[in-house]
Amino acid sequence: MSTDESAPPTNFIHEIIEEHNRTGRFDGRVQTRFPPEPNGYLHIGHAKSICLNFGTAKKFGGRCNLRFDDTNPTKEETEYVNSIMEDVRWLGFEWDGLHYASDYFEQLYQWAELLIQKGLAYVDSSTLEEMRGQRGTVSEAGAASPFRDRPAEESLDLFRRMRAGEFPDGAHVLRAKIDMAHPNFLMRDPVLYRIRHAHHHRTGDAWCLYPMYDFAHGYSDSIERVTHSICTLEFENHRPLYDWLIDSVEIYHPQQIEFARLNLTYTVMSKRKLLELVQGGIVSGWDDPRMPTIAGIRRRGYTPEAMRAFCDEIGVTRFNGLTNLVVLENAVRNDLNKRAPRFLAVLKPLKVVLTNYPEDLVEHLDAVNNPEDPAAGSRQVPFSRELYIERDDFMENPPKQFFRLSPGREVRLRYGYLMTCQEAVKDASGEIVELRCTYDPETRGGNAPDGRKVKSTIHWVSASEAVTAEVRLYDHLFSVENVAEIPEDQDWKTFLNPNSLVTVADAKLEPALAALQPGDRCQFERLGYFCVDKDSAAGQPVFNRTVTLKDEWAKIQKKGG
Ligand code: ATP
Ligand code: MG
């Protein structure tokens, strides 16, 4: 294998398709599908599957469907259907066909009857506990149910009456008749249908009999003439059943291919756990910017371009691993670096008074909007006698490595002048409340005519023109790197990071930032990439920090060696 890091990551699924195209297995056709169950919002793991399914179809000039796998009536809702469509489109994809497994209920039922007629399925009237007791172990075959050899006519009659609603939940199930000694447990007469008197988000009360996932999935693929049914590795041992069901009714046969699911450090990718965070009020909703949901990262300021670049970069393999969150963060940094306009903003304001600057003067300094994009032009930033600087950019007794502002030291104000700190004013408690500084009028633009150098440039905002904003700083959702390693007997919610959200109530922004609209993205110079949150109100902007500027990971790696 190549070790060249610039080579595109290999995609073994594309290699399989190329082989199929060579042999003519699907007549050169490529049809994929993205099949979410509408029981929650999509997360970043789903984004990998979306990019893979839609991206593969696109690469081979094929088609990709969006199919809702809605066979479990009690957990599914229209809200989820709508959010899934919004998220797929936001990622930049459009489906060729829009389908619902529930649209196939009648056809699926007919195939179930066919299996019964062929002697390949039977109605089992055992209780759940009885069936569990018959499963056997790895070394021992399972026991045949007493109903296994029930005549086909009797099973058919019962199955029709199950559909008609004559029995309560759990009274009977339909099982495939395969092999109770099969080494793969899923082949030991799996359940195909169960009775469930529940309202379905689309079919309403038309059915009280619902197919199991394995039964519905492959048949739905076949109906849609899917060529490559791409799914995650945990379905590998379902593949024999997938193939058995399709072959048993002699219909068109897609190829199931498994790949490794995406797992990220410091977060979870399970709809069940994410739902628990939402329902428990631990986060503000599915679109809380700390959530690994697509809705969450969108609100946080991530771009679809960054998400697609991330999915390309991680590639597609058959090895389950843990991807470092910094890979995702770098993807959005790289993208926003190219196009986010720069602004000045101060998160922890410290007042500066320029004692030698005229009382009523306001100058307008030219500031570059984006050094990476000359076409972005420049803007005017007001400058006056009273400024805010970042509290962390001043130290009264600086250590050797601190080159920013301190008493007697000169620094550059970004786009402005050189400034020297003369005095730190303290309140009764000893806290620094104001700096009294002088500026050098000869240094407008940042350079001294005598060529003297300063070691540091800091950002600032003119106090009288500043816009006050709320800024939400996000950090990892969990305090442990690998959430999957939390022992089963411990509550995973106790490993949440208590500082995953820090709210700054009175950040000071340059006035141009007031014009940004919810969803707009920008860079606060020296601080990171931010976007306007939907919670903003007129005159009361709220910003989310998308990601910090620096790649902390690179630093850690350098240090750790
Ligand atoms: P969860 O485990 O979070 O509930 P799921 O697999 O049950 O997810 P589905 O709605 O069935 O959710 O998933 C739709 C598609 O997305 C499936 O093909 C599934 O394999 C894929 N998918 C789900 N999670 C991941 C992941 N972490 N990485 C890659 N693909 C994923
Ligand atoms: Mg699933």
Coordinates of C-alpha atoms and ligand atoms in Angstrom, one line a residue:
M1 CA 0.0 0.0 0.0
S2 CA 1.1 3.5 -0.7
T3 CA 2.4 5.6 2.2
D4 CA 2.0 8.8 0.2
E5 CA -0.2 11.0 2.3
S6 CA -1.4 13.1 -0.6
A7 CA -2.9 10.1 -2.3
P8 CA -6.6 9.9 -2.1
P9 CA -7.8 7.4 0.5
T10 CA -8.7 4.1 -1.0
N11 CA -12.4 3.2 -1.1
F12 CA -12.7 -0.6 -1.3
I13 CA -16.4 -0.2 -2.2
H14 CA -15.5 1.6 -5.4
E15 CA -13.1 -1.2 -6.2
I16 CA -15.9 -3.7 -5.9
I17 CA -18.2 -1.7 -8.1
E18 CA -15.4 -1.3 -10.7
E19 CA -15.1 -5.1 -10.7
H20 CA -18.9 -5.5 -11.1
N21 CA -18.8 -3.1 -14.0
R22 CA -16.0 -5.1 -15.6
T23 CA -17.9 -8.4 -15.2
G24 CA -21.3 -6.9 -16.1
R25 CA -22.9 -8.1 -12.9
F26 CA -25.4 -5.3 -12.8
D27 CA -25.1 -4.3 -16.5
G28 CA -23.0 -1.3 -15.5
R29 CA -25.8 0.1 -13.4
V30 CA -25.1 1.7 -10.0
Q31 CA -28.1 2.2 -7.7
T32 CA -27.5 3.0 -4.0
R33 CA -29.8 4.2 -1.2
F34 CA -29.4 5.9 2.2
P35 CA -31.9 4.1 4.5
P36 CA -32.4 6.0 7.8
E37 CA -34.9 4.9 10.4
P38 CA -36.9 8.1 11.2
N39 CA -36.4 7.7 15.0
G40 CA -34.1 10.6 15.7
Y41 CA -32.0 13.3 14.0
L42 CA -29.0 12.3 11.8
H43 CA -25.5 12.5 13.3
I44 CA -22.0 12.8 11.8
G45 CA -21.9 9.0 11.4
H46 CA -24.9 9.2 9.1
A47 CA -23.1 12.0 7.2
K48 CA -20.4 9.4 6.4
S49 CA -23.0 7.0 5.0
I50 CA -24.8 9.8 3.1
C51 CA -21.5 10.9 1.5
L52 CA -20.7 7.3 0.7
N53 CA -24.0 6.4 -0.9
F54 CA -24.7 9.6 -2.7
G55 CA -21.1 10.1 -3.6
T56 CA -20.7 6.6 -5.0
A57 CA -23.8 7.0 -7.2
K58 CA -22.5 10.3 -8.5
K59 CA -19.0 8.9 -9.2
F60 CA -20.4 6.1 -11.3
G61 CA -23.1 8.1 -13.0
G62 CA -25.7 6.1 -11.0
R63 CA -28.7 6.9 -8.8
C64 CA -29.2 7.2 -5.0
N65 CA -32.5 6.9 -3.2
L66 CA -33.5 8.2 0.2
R67 CA -35.5 5.5 1.9
F68 CA -37.1 5.8 5.3
D69 CA -36.8 2.4 7.0
D70 CA -40.0 3.0 8.9
T71 CA -41.0 -0.5 10.1
N72 CA -41.1 0.3 13.8
P73 CA -44.3 2.3 14.4
T74 CA -43.7 3.2 18.1
K75 CA -40.4 5.1 17.7
E76 CA -40.9 7.0 14.4
E77 CA -42.2 10.5 13.8
T78 CA -42.8 12.9 11.0
E79 CA -40.6 15.5 12.7
Y80 CA -37.6 13.1 12.2
V81 CA -38.6 12.5 8.5
N82 CA -38.5 16.3 7.9
S83 CA -35.2 16.8 9.7
I84 CA -33.6 14.0 7.8
M85 CA -34.6 15.4 4.4
E86 CA -33.3 18.9 5.5
D87 CA -30.0 17.4 6.6
V88 CA -29.4 15.4 3.5
R89 CA -30.0 18.5 1.3
W90 CA -27.9 20.7 3.6
L91 CA -25.0 18.2 3.0
G92 CA -25.4 19.0 -0.7
F93 CA -27.2 15.9 -2.0
E94 CA -30.5 15.4 -3.7
W95 CA -32.2 11.9 -3.9
D96 CA -33.3 10.4 -7.1
G97 CA -36.2 8.4 -5.5
L98 CA -37.9 9.2 -2.2
H99 CA -39.3 6.0 -0.6
Y100 CA -40.7 4.6 2.6
A101 CA -40.5 1.0 3.6
S102 CA -44.0 1.4 4.8
D103 CA -45.1 2.0 1.1
Y104 CA -44.0 -1.7 0.5
F105 CA -46.0 -3.2 3.4
E106 CA -48.6 -4.9 1.1
Q107 CA -45.9 -6.4 -1.1
L108 CA -43.8 -7.5 1.9
Y109 CA -46.9 -9.2 3.3
Q110 CA -47.4 -11.0 0.0
W111 CA -43.9 -12.3 0.1
A112 CA -44.4 -13.5 3.7
E113 CA -47.5 -15.5 2.5
L114 CA -45.4 -16.9 -0.3
L115 CA -42.7 -18.1 2.2
I116 CA -45.4 -19.8 4.2
Q117 CA -46.8 -21.5 1.1
K118 CA -43.3 -22.7 0.2
G119 CA -42.9 -24.2 3.7
L120 CA -40.1 -21.6 4.4
A121 CA -42.0 -19.8 7.2
Y122 CA -44.4 -20.7 10.0
V123 CA -46.5 -19.0 12.6
D124 CA -45.0 -19.6 16.1
S125 CA -47.4 -19.3 19.0
S126 CA -44.7 -19.7 21.7
T127 CA -44.1 -16.9 24.2
L128 CA -41.0 -14.8 23.9
E129 CA -39.5 -16.6 26.9
E130 CA -40.1 -19.9 25.3
M131 CA -38.5 -18.8 22.1
R132 CA -35.5 -17.5 24.0
G133 CA -35.1 -20.8 25.7
Q134 CA -35.0 -22.5 22.3
R135 CA -32.1 -20.5 20.9
G136 CA -29.3 -22.8 21.9
T137 CA -25.7 -21.7 22.4
V138 CA -22.6 -21.3 20.3
S139 CA -21.7 -24.9 20.8
E140 CA -25.3 -26.3 21.0
A141 CA -28.0 -26.3 18.4
G142 CA -31.2 -24.6 19.2
A143 CA -34.4 -26.6 19.9
A144 CA -37.2 -26.7 17.4
S145 CA -40.3 -24.9 18.4
P146 CA -43.4 -27.2 18.9
F147 CA -45.0 -25.1 16.1
R148 CA -42.2 -25.6 13.6
D149 CA -44.0 -28.3 11.7
R150 CA -47.4 -26.7 11.8
P151 CA -49.0 -27.3 8.4
A152 CA -48.6 -24.4 5.9
E153 CA -52.5 -23.9 5.6
E154 CA -52.7 -23.5 9.4
S155 CA -49.9 -21.0 9.4
L156 CA -51.4 -19.1 6.5
D157 CA -54.8 -19.0 8.2
L158 CA -53.2 -17.7 11.5
F159 CA -51.1 -15.2 9.6
R160 CA -54.1 -13.7 7.8
R161 CA -56.0 -13.5 11.1
M162 CA -52.9 -11.8 12.7
R163 CA -53.2 -9.2 9.9
A164 CA -57.0 -8.9 10.5
G165 CA -56.3 -7.9 14.1
E166 CA -57.8 -11.0 15.8
F167 CA -54.9 -11.4 18.3
P168 CA -53.2 -9.2 20.9
D169 CA -49.5 -8.2 20.7
G170 CA -47.2 -11.1 21.3
A171 CA -49.8 -13.9 20.7
H172 CA -48.0 -15.2 17.6
V173 CA -45.0 -14.3 15.4
L174 CA -44.0 -15.4 11.9
R175 CA -40.7 -17.1 11.8
A176 CA -38.4 -18.2 8.9
K177 CA -37.8 -21.9 8.8
I178 CA -34.1 -22.1 8.2
D179 CA -31.9 -24.1 10.5
M180 CA -32.0 -24.3 14.3
A181 CA -28.4 -25.7 14.3
H182 CA -27.0 -22.9 12.2
P183 CA -23.7 -21.5 13.6
N184 CA -25.1 -18.0 12.9
F185 CA -27.8 -17.3 15.5
L186 CA -29.6 -15.0 13.1
M187 CA -30.3 -18.1 10.9
R188 CA -31.9 -20.1 13.7
D189 CA -35.5 -19.4 12.5
P190 CA -35.5 -15.6 12.9
V191 CA -38.7 -13.7 13.6
L192 CA -40.0 -12.0 10.4
Y193 CA -43.3 -10.4 11.6
R194 CA -44.7 -9.4 15.0
I195 CA -48.1 -8.2 16.1
R196 CA -48.1 -4.6 17.2
H197 CA -51.3 -2.7 17.7
A198 CA -49.7 0.7 17.3
H199 CA -50.3 3.8 15.2
H200 CA -47.8 4.3 12.4
H201 CA -46.7 7.8 11.3
R202 CA -47.7 7.1 7.7
T203 CA -50.0 4.1 7.5
G204 CA -52.0 5.1 10.6
D205 CA -54.0 2.1 11.9
A206 CA -54.1 0.2 8.6
W207 CA -51.7 -2.4 10.0
C208 CA -51.3 -4.2 13.3
L209 CA -48.7 -6.5 11.9
Y210 CA -45.2 -5.1 11.2
P211 CA -42.2 -6.7 9.5
M212 CA -38.8 -7.0 11.2
Y213 CA -35.9 -4.9 10.0
D214 CA -34.1 -7.8 8.3
F215 CA -37.2 -8.8 6.5
A216 CA -38.1 -5.4 5.2
H217 CA -34.7 -4.1 4.4
G218 CA -33.5 -6.6 1.7
Y219 CA -36.9 -6.8 0.0
S220 CA -37.0 -3.0 -0.1
D221 CA -33.6 -2.9 -1.7
S222 CA -34.8 -5.5 -4.2
I223 CA -38.0 -3.5 -5.1
E224 CA -35.8 -0.4 -5.7
R225 CA -33.4 -2.5 -7.8
V226 CA -30.5 -1.4 -5.6
T227 CA -27.2 -2.7 -6.9
H228 CA -25.0 -2.1 -3.9
S229 CA -26.7 -2.1 -0.5
I230 CA -24.0 -0.4 1.6
C231 CA -24.4 -0.8 5.4
T232 CA -22.2 -0.8 8.5
L233 CA -20.1 -3.8 9.7
E234 CA -22.6 -4.9 12.4
F235 CA -24.8 -6.1 9.6
E236 CA -22.2 -8.5 8.2
N237 CA -23.7 -11.5 10.0
H238 CA -27.1 -10.4 8.7
R239 CA -26.0 -10.9 5.2
P240 CA -26.7 -14.7 5.0
L241 CA -30.3 -13.9 6.1
Y242 CA -30.5 -11.0 3.6
D243 CA -29.5 -13.4 0.8
W244 CA -31.7 -16.3 2.0
L245 CA -34.8 -14.1 2.1
I246 CA -34.3 -12.7 -1.4
D247 CA -33.4 -16.1 -2.9
S248 CA -36.4 -17.8 -1.2
V249 CA -38.9 -15.7 -3.1
E250 CA -36.7 -15.6 -6.3
I251 CA -36.5 -11.9 -6.9
Y252 CA -33.8 -9.5 -8.0
H253 CA -30.7 -9.8 -5.8
P254 CA -28.7 -6.7 -4.7
Q255 CA -25.2 -7.1 -3.2
Q256 CA -24.8 -6.1 0.4
I257 CA -21.5 -4.5 1.3
E258 CA -20.4 -3.6 4.8
F259 CA -18.1 -0.8 5.9
A260 CA -16.8 0.4 9.3
R261 CA -19.0 2.9 11.1
L262 CA -17.6 6.3 12.1
N263 CA -16.8 6.8 15.8
L264 CA -15.4 10.1 17.1
T265 CA -13.5 10.9 20.2
Y266 CA -15.2 12.8 23.0
T267 CA -18.7 12.2 21.7
V268 CA -21.4 9.6 21.1
M269 CA -23.0 8.4 17.8
S270 CA -26.0 6.6 19.0
K271 CA -29.5 8.0 18.4
R272 CA -30.7 6.3 21.6
K273 CA -28.1 8.2 23.7
L274 CA -28.6 11.4 21.9
L275 CA -32.3 11.1 22.5
E276 CA -31.6 10.6 26.2
L277 CA -29.6 13.9 26.2
V278 CA -32.4 15.7 24.6
Q279 CA -35.2 14.3 26.7
G280 CA -33.2 14.7 29.9
G281 CA -32.7 18.4 29.2
I282 CA -29.0 17.9 29.3
V283 CA -28.7 19.8 26.0
S284 CA -31.0 22.4 24.6
G285 CA -32.3 20.2 21.8
W286 CA -31.3 18.0 18.9
D287 CA -29.6 21.1 17.4
D288 CA -27.7 22.1 20.5
P289 CA -24.3 23.1 19.0
R290 CA -22.5 20.6 21.2
M291 CA -24.5 17.7 19.7
P292 CA -22.8 15.5 17.0
T293 CA -26.0 15.8 15.0
I294 CA -26.0 17.4 11.6
A295 CA -28.5 19.9 13.0
G296 CA -26.1 20.6 15.9
I297 CA -22.9 21.1 13.8
R298 CA -24.8 23.2 11.3
R299 CA -26.0 25.5 14.1
R300 CA -22.4 25.5 15.4
G301 CA -21.2 27.0 12.1
Y302 CA -19.8 23.9 10.3
T303 CA -20.2 24.1 6.5
P304 CA -21.4 21.3 4.2
E305 CA -18.1 21.6 2.3
A306 CA -16.2 20.9 5.5
M307 CA -18.3 17.9 6.3
R308 CA -17.8 16.4 2.8
A309 CA -14.1 17.1 3.0
F310 CA -14.0 15.3 6.3
C311 CA -15.8 12.3 5.0
D312 CA -13.4 12.1 2.0
E313 CA -10.4 12.4 4.3
I314 CA -11.4 9.6 6.7
G315 CA -12.1 7.2 3.8
V316 CA -14.0 3.9 3.8
T317 CA -12.5 0.8 5.5
R318 CA -13.6 -2.4 7.1
F319 CA -11.8 -1.7 10.4
N320 CA -13.8 -0.2 13.3
G321 CA -11.7 2.6 14.7
L322 CA -11.9 5.8 16.6
T323 CA -11.4 9.0 14.6
N324 CA -10.0 12.0 16.5
L325 CA -12.3 14.9 16.7
V326 CA -9.5 17.2 15.6
V327 CA -9.7 15.7 12.1
L328 CA -13.2 17.1 12.0
E329 CA -12.2 20.4 13.5
N330 CA -9.3 20.8 11.0
A331 CA -11.7 20.2 8.1
V332 CA -13.9 23.2 9.2
R333 CA -10.8 25.3 10.0
N334 CA -9.4 24.7 6.5
D335 CA -12.7 25.6 4.9
L336 CA -13.5 28.7 6.9
N337 CA -9.9 30.0 6.6
K338 CA -10.6 30.4 2.9
R339 CA -13.9 32.2 3.1
A340 CA -14.7 33.6 6.6
P341 CA -14.5 37.4 6.8
R342 CA -12.3 38.6 9.7
F343 CA -13.5 40.9 12.4
L344 CA -12.2 42.3 15.7
A345 CA -14.0 41.1 18.9
V346 CA -13.0 41.1 22.5
L347 CA -14.3 38.3 24.7
K348 CA -12.9 39.4 28.1
P349 CA -12.9 43.1 27.8
L350 CA -10.4 45.3 29.7
K351 CA -10.8 49.1 29.2
V352 CA -7.9 51.0 27.8
V353 CA -7.7 54.9 27.8
L354 CA -5.2 56.5 25.4
T355 CA -4.4 59.5 27.5
N356 CA -2.7 61.4 24.6
Y357 CA -5.5 60.8 22.0
P358 CA -7.9 63.7 21.3
E359 CA -11.2 63.5 23.3
D360 CA -13.7 63.6 20.5
L361 CA -11.8 62.2 17.6
V362 CA -13.0 59.0 15.9
E363 CA -10.7 57.7 13.1
H364 CA -11.6 55.0 10.6
L365 CA -8.9 52.5 10.0
D366 CA -8.6 50.3 7.0
A367 CA -8.9 46.6 7.8
V368 CA -8.4 43.7 5.4
N369 CA -11.5 41.4 5.3
N370 CA -9.7 38.2 4.5
P371 CA -6.0 37.9 3.8
E372 CA -6.7 34.6 2.1
D373 CA -9.1 36.2 -0.4
P374 CA -8.1 39.5 -1.9
A375 CA -11.6 39.7 -3.6
A376 CA -13.1 40.1 -0.1
G377 CA -11.8 43.7 0.0
S378 CA -11.5 45.8 3.2
R379 CA -13.6 47.8 5.6
Q380 CA -13.3 50.7 8.0
V381 CA -13.0 50.1 11.7
P382 CA -13.6 53.0 14.2
F383 CA -10.8 53.9 16.5
S384 CA -11.0 56.3 19.4
R385 CA -9.6 57.3 22.8
E386 CA -11.2 54.5 24.7
L387 CA -10.8 50.9 23.7
Y388 CA -11.3 47.4 24.9
I389 CA -8.6 44.9 24.7
E390 CA -8.5 41.2 25.8
R391 CA -7.9 40.9 29.5
D392 CA -5.5 38.0 28.8
D393 CA -3.4 40.2 26.6
F394 CA -2.2 42.1 29.7
M395 CA 0.0 41.0 32.5
E396 CA 1.2 43.2 35.3
N397 CA 4.2 41.0 36.1
P398 CA 4.8 39.1 32.9
P399 CA 6.9 35.9 32.8
K400 CA 9.8 35.7 30.2
Q401 CA 7.7 34.2 27.4
F402 CA 4.9 36.7 27.6
F403 CA 5.4 39.4 24.9
R404 CA 2.0 41.1 25.0
L405 CA 1.1 44.2 27.0
S406 CA 2.6 45.0 30.4
P407 CA 3.5 48.2 32.2
G408 CA 6.1 50.1 30.2
R409 CA 5.8 47.8 27.2
E410 CA 4.8 48.8 23.6
V411 CA 2.6 46.6 21.4
R412 CA 0.8 47.0 18.1
L413 CA -2.9 47.5 17.9
R414 CA -4.1 45.5 14.9
Y415 CA -4.7 47.9 11.9
G416 CA -3.9 50.8 14.2
Y417 CA -1.0 52.3 16.1
L418 CA 1.7 51.3 18.5
M419 CA 0.7 51.8 22.1
T420 CA 2.6 51.8 25.4
C421 CA 1.1 50.9 28.7
Q422 CA 1.8 53.6 31.3
E423 CA -0.3 52.4 34.3
A424 CA -2.7 49.8 35.5
V425 CA -5.6 51.3 37.5
K426 CA -7.0 49.0 40.2
D427 CA -10.2 49.1 42.3
A428 CA -10.3 48.7 46.0
S429 CA -10.1 44.9 45.8
G430 CA -6.9 45.2 43.8
E431 CA -8.5 44.1 40.5
I432 CA -7.2 45.8 37.4
V433 CA -10.1 47.9 36.0
E434 CA -8.4 50.1 33.4
L435 CA -5.1 50.6 31.6
R436 CA -3.8 54.1 31.0
C437 CA -1.7 54.0 27.8
T438 CA -0.2 56.4 25.3
Y439 CA -0.2 55.9 21.5
D440 CA 2.4 57.1 19.0
P441 CA 0.5 59.2 16.4
E442 CA 3.4 58.6 13.9
T443 CA 2.6 54.9 13.7
R444 CA -0.8 54.7 12.0
G445 CA -1.0 51.5 10.1
G446 CA 1.3 49.8 12.6
N447 CA 4.8 50.7 11.7
A448 CA 7.2 53.1 13.4
P449 CA 9.1 55.6 11.1
D450 CA 12.2 55.0 13.1
G451 CA 12.0 51.3 12.4
R452 CA 11.7 50.2 16.1
K453 CA 10.1 46.8 16.5
V454 CA 7.4 45.5 18.8
K455 CA 7.0 41.8 19.6
S456 CA 3.3 41.5 19.6
T457 CA 0.1 42.6 17.9
I458 CA -3.2 42.6 19.8
H459 CA -6.8 43.0 18.9
W460 CA -9.1 45.7 20.2
V461 CA -12.5 47.3 19.8
S462 CA -13.4 51.0 20.1
A463 CA -15.5 51.4 23.3
S464 CA -18.0 54.0 22.2
E465 CA -18.9 52.1 19.0
A466 CA -18.7 48.6 20.4
V467 CA -21.6 46.2 20.1
T468 CA -22.2 44.1 23.2
A469 CA -22.9 40.4 22.4
E470 CA -23.4 37.0 24.1
V471 CA -20.8 34.5 22.9
R472 CA -21.2 30.8 23.5
L473 CA -17.9 28.9 23.8
Y474 CA -18.2 25.2 23.2
D475 CA -15.9 22.4 24.2
H476 CA -16.0 18.6 24.1
L477 CA -19.4 17.1 25.1
F478 CA -17.6 14.3 27.1
S479 CA -14.6 14.5 29.3
V480 CA -13.4 11.0 28.2
E481 CA -11.8 10.4 24.9
N482 CA -13.5 7.0 24.1
V483 CA -17.0 7.0 25.3
A484 CA -17.5 3.4 24.2
E485 CA -15.0 2.4 26.9
I486 CA -17.2 3.6 29.8
P487 CA -18.0 0.4 31.7
E488 CA -21.6 -0.9 31.3
D489 CA -22.2 -0.7 35.1
Q490 CA -21.5 3.1 35.1
D491 CA -23.9 5.8 34.0
W492 CA -22.3 7.3 30.8
K493 CA -24.0 10.6 31.6
T494 CA -21.6 11.1 34.5
F495 CA -18.8 11.4 32.0
L496 CA -20.3 14.5 30.3
N497 CA -17.9 17.5 30.3
P498 CA -19.4 20.1 32.8
N499 CA -17.6 22.9 30.9
S500 CA -18.9 22.0 27.4
L501 CA -20.6 25.3 27.3
V502 CA -19.2 28.6 28.7
T503 CA -21.3 31.7 28.1
V504 CA -19.7 35.1 27.8
A505 CA -22.4 37.7 28.4
D506 CA -20.7 40.9 27.5
A507 CA -18.3 40.4 24.7
K508 CA -17.4 43.6 22.8
L509 CA -17.6 43.5 19.0
E510 CA -16.6 45.9 16.2
P511 CA -19.8 47.6 14.9
A512 CA -19.8 45.8 11.5
L513 CA -20.6 42.5 13.2
A514 CA -24.1 43.8 14.1
A515 CA -25.1 43.5 10.4
L516 CA -24.5 39.7 10.4
Q517 CA -27.6 37.5 10.2
P518 CA -28.3 34.1 11.9
G519 CA -26.1 31.5 10.2
D520 CA -23.5 33.9 9.0
R521 CA -19.9 32.8 9.7
C522 CA -16.8 34.9 10.5
Q523 CA -13.5 34.8 12.2
F524 CA -12.8 36.8 15.3
E525 CA -9.1 37.6 14.8
R526 CA -6.8 35.6 17.1
L527 CA -9.8 33.8 18.7
G528 CA -11.5 31.5 16.3
Y529 CA -14.3 31.0 13.9
F530 CA -17.8 32.0 15.0
C531 CA -21.3 32.2 13.6
V532 CA -24.5 34.1 14.5
D533 CA -26.9 31.9 16.5
K534 CA -30.7 31.8 15.8
D535 CA -31.2 33.0 19.4
S536 CA -30.0 36.5 18.3
A537 CA -32.5 39.3 18.7
A538 CA -32.4 42.8 17.2
G539 CA -29.5 44.7 19.0
Q540 CA -28.7 41.5 21.0
P541 CA -26.6 39.3 18.9
V542 CA -25.6 35.8 20.1
F543 CA -22.5 34.1 18.6
N544 CA -21.4 30.5 18.7
R545 CA -17.8 29.6 18.6
T546 CA -17.5 27.0 15.8
V547 CA -13.8 26.1 16.5
T548 CA -10.7 27.8 17.9
L549 CA -8.1 29.0 15.5
K550 CA -5.2 26.7 16.5
D551 CA -4.9 23.1 15.9
E552 CA -4.3 22.0 19.5
W553 CA -3.7 18.5 18.3
A554 CA -0.6 19.5 16.3
K555 CA 0.8 21.1 19.4
I556 CA 0.1 18.0 21.5
Q557 CA 1.7 15.7 19.0
K558 CA 4.8 17.9 18.8
K559 CA 5.1 18.0 22.6
G560 CA 4.4 14.3 23.1
G561 CA 6.7 13.2 20.3
Ligands
ATP1 P1 -27.9 4.6 15.6 O1 -27.0 3.4 16.0 O2 -27.3 5.9 15.9 O3 -29.3 4.5 16.1 P2 -28.7 3.5 13.2 O4 -27.7 2.6 12.4 O5 -29.7 2.7 13.9 O6 -27.9 4.5 14.0 P3 -30.1 4.2 10.9 O7 -31.2 5.2 10.8 O8 -30.5 2.8 10.8 O9 -29.4 4.5 12.3 O10 -28.9 4.5 9.9 C1 -29.1 4.8 8.6 C2 -27.8 4.5 7.9 O11 -26.7 5.2 8.4 C3 -27.5 3.0 8.0 O12 -27.1 2.5 6.7 C4 -26.4 2.9 9.0 O13 -25.6 1.8 8.7 C5 -25.7 4.3 8.7 N1 -25.0 4.7 9.9 C6 -25.5 4.8 11.2 N2 -24.5 5.2 12.0 C7 -23.4 5.3 11.3 C8 -22.0 5.6 11.7 N3 -21.6 5.9 12.9 N4 -21.1 5.6 10.7 C9 -21.4 5.3 9.4 N5 -22.7 5.0 9.1 C10 -23.6 5.0 10.0
MG2 MG -30.4 1.1 12.4

